Amino acid sequence: GEAVPAAQKSSWTSFLKSLASFSGDLSSMTAPPFILSPTSLTEFPAYWCERPELFAAIADGKTDEARSLAVLKWFISTLKGQYTSRNESMGSEKKPLNPVLGELFYGTWPSNSARGGETTLVVEQVSHHPPITAYRIANNAKGIVLTGHNAQKTSFSGGSIIVKQVGHAVLTVSLPSGETEEYLITLPRLRIDGLWYGSPYIELAETSYIQSSSGWLSTIEYKGKGYFSGKSHSFKATVTPPAHVSVTPHVIEGTWHTTSKDAQTAATFHDVTTAKEEVTVVPIDQQSEWESRRLWHGVAKGIREGDFESAAKDKSRIENEQRQRRKDEAAAGTMWELKHFTHIDSDPVYERLGKLFKANPATEDGYVYQNNGPHS
Ligand code: 0T9
């Protein structure tokens, strides 16, 4: 394809061949330079809050029904950033930098009247092999907190990469009554198409759920071209009431990267054709060595400037340091200690709320935030 530079055609072909016979951790595979992104996966959780007012607005819902719809609206509005923004900024999906264990990413979205206060982001790479990223986003003024972790199981089928997302997120809303409402959020499956032509892009597939502790459940079905609306990036969400409430379910249909409508009233439900707001991050000279943009600075610079030799050299330096650290730990009989999260074998919120919609698997592990972020 045209997207592949002439000099990298054969290395792209052999990359695709090894993909086809590969199963496990894609992130550790060596890919040709043209497909490399200068951004680490630890930055990806920021996508959850690029529309901070939609995140804040969840707290303004007066009923559990209104809040469930606000959570769904915020969630759907993050998908464009999560799954199409690399295509917009770099021409196609690219291979992100594979975070090291303990890598950190901090950010904020400033306060304004609609948001009520600052929104803060703390991300930590909690496992390197397999890659697992834990994150926490909070708007304290509004009493809204999102905590989650992300891993991927990948396979290759019919020329596409299939990515099963492992992990989940929990959103909590502190209500004026003093009670806490919880939402368990599961994640969609991804298909990465366009590989043959060297211009990969993501389509979402199957179903994800948002289960509220109030009993409201959003079931979100994802379809690509040739399915229910015929358009790529289509979805249909059904928002159903708790068993004891007789309210007609809401049905929302549209394309997640543009707009959607309430099927009954024809009113616009979400609209992401307007500008989003990227996370604010302090300059790298004010960052610690473990912070993503400082850690990967040399590699990212090489990738951006097309100096792949210096990018590869700096990447090797980082990887060798990591290997040495693991060896030293093994020799000393110590283990790397996480900074902001502790691992739990079973997330009680997942277990409790997952039962209500028969989540598969029935239990999942989790990472609990230690309330020790860099923000006040
Ligand atoms: C959580 C998101 C996730 C991370 C990325 C699959 C993928 C790594 C995980 C799931 C975010 O909330 C949403 C968006 C994009 C996902 C990435 C897309 C991608 O291609 C990578 C994998 C590991 C690759 O780099 C595959 C090889 C590459 C050549 C294809 C572009």
PDB file of C-alpha atoms and ligand atoms in Angstrom, residues 12 15-16 19 25-29 31-32 34-36 41 43-48 78-79 81-86 92-98 131 133 135 149-154 161-166 187-188 190 192-193 195 198-202 204, ligand 1:
ATOM      1  CA  TRP A  12       6.180  -4.370   7.100  1.00  0.00           C
ATOM      2  CA  PHE A  15       5.953  -7.825  10.601  1.00  0.00           C
ATOM      3  CA  LEU A  16       2.512  -8.885   9.280  1.00  0.00           C
ATOM      4  CA  LEU A  19       1.679 -11.120  13.558  1.00  0.00           C
ATOM      5  CA  ASP A  25       1.826  -9.610  23.960  1.00  0.00           C
ATOM      6  CA  LEU A  26       1.847  -7.563  20.731  1.00  0.00           C
ATOM      7  CA  SER A  27       3.441  -4.591  22.416  1.00  0.00           C
ATOM      8  CA  SER A  28       6.784  -6.383  22.674  1.00  0.00           C
ATOM      9  CA  MET A  29       7.020  -7.025  18.888  1.00  0.00           C
ATOM     10  CA  ALA A  31       7.654  -2.956  14.175  1.00  0.00           C
ATOM     11  CA  PRO A  32       8.998  -0.845  11.289  1.00  0.00           C
ATOM     12  CA  PHE A  34       6.779   4.347  10.020  1.00  0.00           C
ATOM     13  CA  ILE A  35       4.175   2.730  12.315  1.00  0.00           C
ATOM     14  CA  LEU A  36       5.726   3.878  15.633  1.00  0.00           C
ATOM     15  CA  LEU A  41       0.225   3.864  26.574  1.00  0.00           C
ATOM     16  CA  GLU A  43      -1.062   8.642  28.392  1.00  0.00           C
ATOM     17  CA  PHE A  44      -4.178   6.900  27.059  1.00  0.00           C
ATOM     18  CA  PRO A  45      -6.311   7.145  30.237  1.00  0.00           C
ATOM     19  CA  ALA A  46      -6.464  10.911  29.592  1.00  0.00           C
ATOM     20  CA  TYR A  47      -8.972  10.135  26.822  1.00  0.00           C
ATOM     21  CA  TRP A  48     -11.533   9.480  29.560  1.00  0.00           C
ATOM     22  CA  THR A  78     -14.830   9.548  25.021  1.00  0.00           C
ATOM     23  CA  LEU A  79     -14.803   6.910  22.258  1.00  0.00           C
ATOM     24  CA  GLY A  81     -10.631  10.242  21.302  1.00  0.00           C
ATOM     25  CA  GLN A  82      -9.876   6.720  22.533  1.00  0.00           C
ATOM     26  CA  TYR A  83     -10.206   5.025  19.162  1.00  0.00           C
ATOM     27  CA  THR A  84      -9.841   7.499  16.274  1.00  0.00           C
ATOM     28  CA  SER A  85      -7.573  10.306  17.515  1.00  0.00           C
ATOM     29  CA  ARG A  86      -4.294   8.742  16.311  1.00  0.00           C
ATOM     30  CA  SER A  92      -3.411   6.040  11.057  1.00  0.00           C
ATOM     31  CA  GLU A  93      -3.365   3.977  14.213  1.00  0.00           C
ATOM     32  CA  LYS A  94       0.255   3.621  15.374  1.00  0.00           C
ATOM     33  CA  LYS A  95       2.081   1.354  17.774  1.00  0.00           C
ATOM     34  CA  PRO A  96       2.276   3.138  21.142  1.00  0.00           C
ATOM     35  CA  LEU A  97       5.410   3.085  23.292  1.00  0.00           C
ATOM     36  CA  ASN A  98       5.335   0.118  25.663  1.00  0.00           C
ATOM     37  CA  PRO A 131       1.315  -4.495  30.090  1.00  0.00           C
ATOM     38  CA  THR A 133      -2.056   0.408  33.209  1.00  0.00           C
ATOM     39  CA  TYR A 135      -5.544   5.131  36.437  1.00  0.00           C
ATOM     40  CA  HIS A 149      -7.099  -0.577  34.791  1.00  0.00           C
ATOM     41  CA  ASN A 150      -6.424  -1.793  31.300  1.00  0.00           C
ATOM     42  CA  ALA A 151      -4.758  -4.781  29.711  1.00  0.00           C
ATOM     43  CA  GLN A 152      -5.228  -6.433  26.322  1.00  0.00           C
ATOM     44  CA  LYS A 153      -5.424  -9.972  24.969  1.00  0.00           C
ATOM     45  CA  THR A 154      -4.684  -9.944  21.277  1.00  0.00           C
ATOM     46  CA  ILE A 161      -5.872  -7.859  14.970  1.00  0.00           C
ATOM     47  CA  ILE A 162      -8.598  -8.667  17.495  1.00  0.00           C
ATOM     48  CA  VAL A 163      -8.100  -6.992  20.863  1.00  0.00           C
ATOM     49  CA  LYS A 164     -10.044  -8.173  23.880  1.00  0.00           C
ATOM     50  CA  GLN A 165      -9.764  -5.536  26.553  1.00  0.00           C
ATOM     51  CA  VAL A 166      -9.121  -6.994  29.978  1.00  0.00           C
ATOM     52  CA  LEU A 187     -14.874  -2.166  27.713  1.00  0.00           C
ATOM     53  CA  PRO A 188     -15.588  -2.970  24.050  1.00  0.00           C
ATOM     54  CA  LEU A 190     -11.469  -3.823  19.116  1.00  0.00           C
ATOM     55  CA  ILE A 192      -7.672  -3.364  13.944  1.00  0.00           C
ATOM     56  CA  ASP A 193      -8.241  -3.327  10.172  1.00  0.00           C
ATOM     57  CA  LEU A 195      -3.069  -3.625   8.258  1.00  0.00           C
ATOM     58  CA  GLY A 198      -0.091  -0.108   6.316  1.00  0.00           C
ATOM     59  CA  SER A 199      -2.872   2.206   7.490  1.00  0.00           C
ATOM     60  CA  PRO A 200      -4.413   0.526  10.522  1.00  0.00           C
ATOM     61  CA  TYR A 201      -7.645   1.831  12.051  1.00  0.00           C
ATOM     62  CA  ILE A 202      -9.882   0.636  14.855  1.00  0.00           C
ATOM     63  CA  LEU A 204     -15.373  -1.454  17.845  1.00  0.00           C
TER      64      LEU A 204
HETATM   65  C1  0T9 B   1      -6.756   1.679  26.391  1.00  0.00           C
HETATM   66  C2  0T9 B   1      -6.962   1.971  23.520  1.00  0.00           C
HETATM   67  C3  0T9 B   1      -6.163   0.821  24.044  1.00  0.00           C
HETATM   68  C4  0T9 B   1      -5.660   1.168  25.469  1.00  0.00           C
HETATM   69  C5  0T9 B   1      -4.912   0.555  23.125  1.00  0.00           C
HETATM   70  C6  0T9 B   1      -4.338  -2.351  20.962  1.00  0.00           C
HETATM   71  C7  0T9 B   1      -3.396  -1.172  21.141  1.00  0.00           C
HETATM   72  C8  0T9 B   1      -2.957  -1.065  22.601  1.00  0.00           C
HETATM   73  C9  0T9 B   1      -4.141  -0.718  23.534  1.00  0.00           C
HETATM   74  C10 0T9 B   1      -7.068  -0.406  24.114  1.00  0.00           C
HETATM   75  C11 0T9 B   1      -7.428   2.914  25.804  1.00  0.00           C
HETATM   76  O1  0T9 B   1      -8.466   3.337  26.674  1.00  0.00           O
HETATM   77  C12 0T9 B   1      -7.978   2.615  24.405  1.00  0.00           C
HETATM   78  C13 0T9 B   1      -6.843   2.416  22.243  1.00  0.00           C
HETATM   79  C14 0T9 B   1      -5.925   1.852  21.243  1.00  0.00           C
HETATM   80  C15 0T9 B   1      -5.312   0.495  21.631  1.00  0.00           C
HETATM   81  C16 0T9 B   1      -4.071   0.198  20.800  1.00  0.00           C
HETATM   82  C17 0T9 B   1      -4.199   0.143  19.285  1.00  0.00           C
HETATM   83  C18 0T9 B   1      -2.998  -0.692  18.888  1.00  0.00           C
HETATM   84  O2  0T9 B   1      -2.712  -0.941  17.765  1.00  0.00           O
HETATM   85  C19 0T9 B   1      -2.262  -1.207  20.088  1.00  0.00           C
HETATM   86  C20 0T9 B   1      -1.502  -2.537  19.809  1.00  0.00           C
HETATM   87  C21 0T9 B   1      -0.733  -3.046  21.025  1.00  0.00           C
HETATM   88  C22 0T9 B   1      -0.506  -2.354  18.685  1.00  0.00           C
HETATM   89  O3  0T9 B   1       0.299  -1.487  18.763  1.00  0.00           O
HETATM   90  C23 0T9 B   1      -0.622  -3.288  17.503  1.00  0.00           C
HETATM   91  C24 0T9 B   1       0.459  -3.131  16.437  1.00  0.00           C
HETATM   92  C25 0T9 B   1       0.333  -1.960  15.502  1.00  0.00           C
HETATM   93  C26 0T9 B   1       1.284  -2.123  14.359  1.00  0.00           C
HETATM   94  C27 0T9 B   1      -1.030  -1.679  14.924  1.00  0.00           C
HETATM   95  C28 0T9 B   1      -1.161  -0.217  14.732  1.00  0.00           C
END
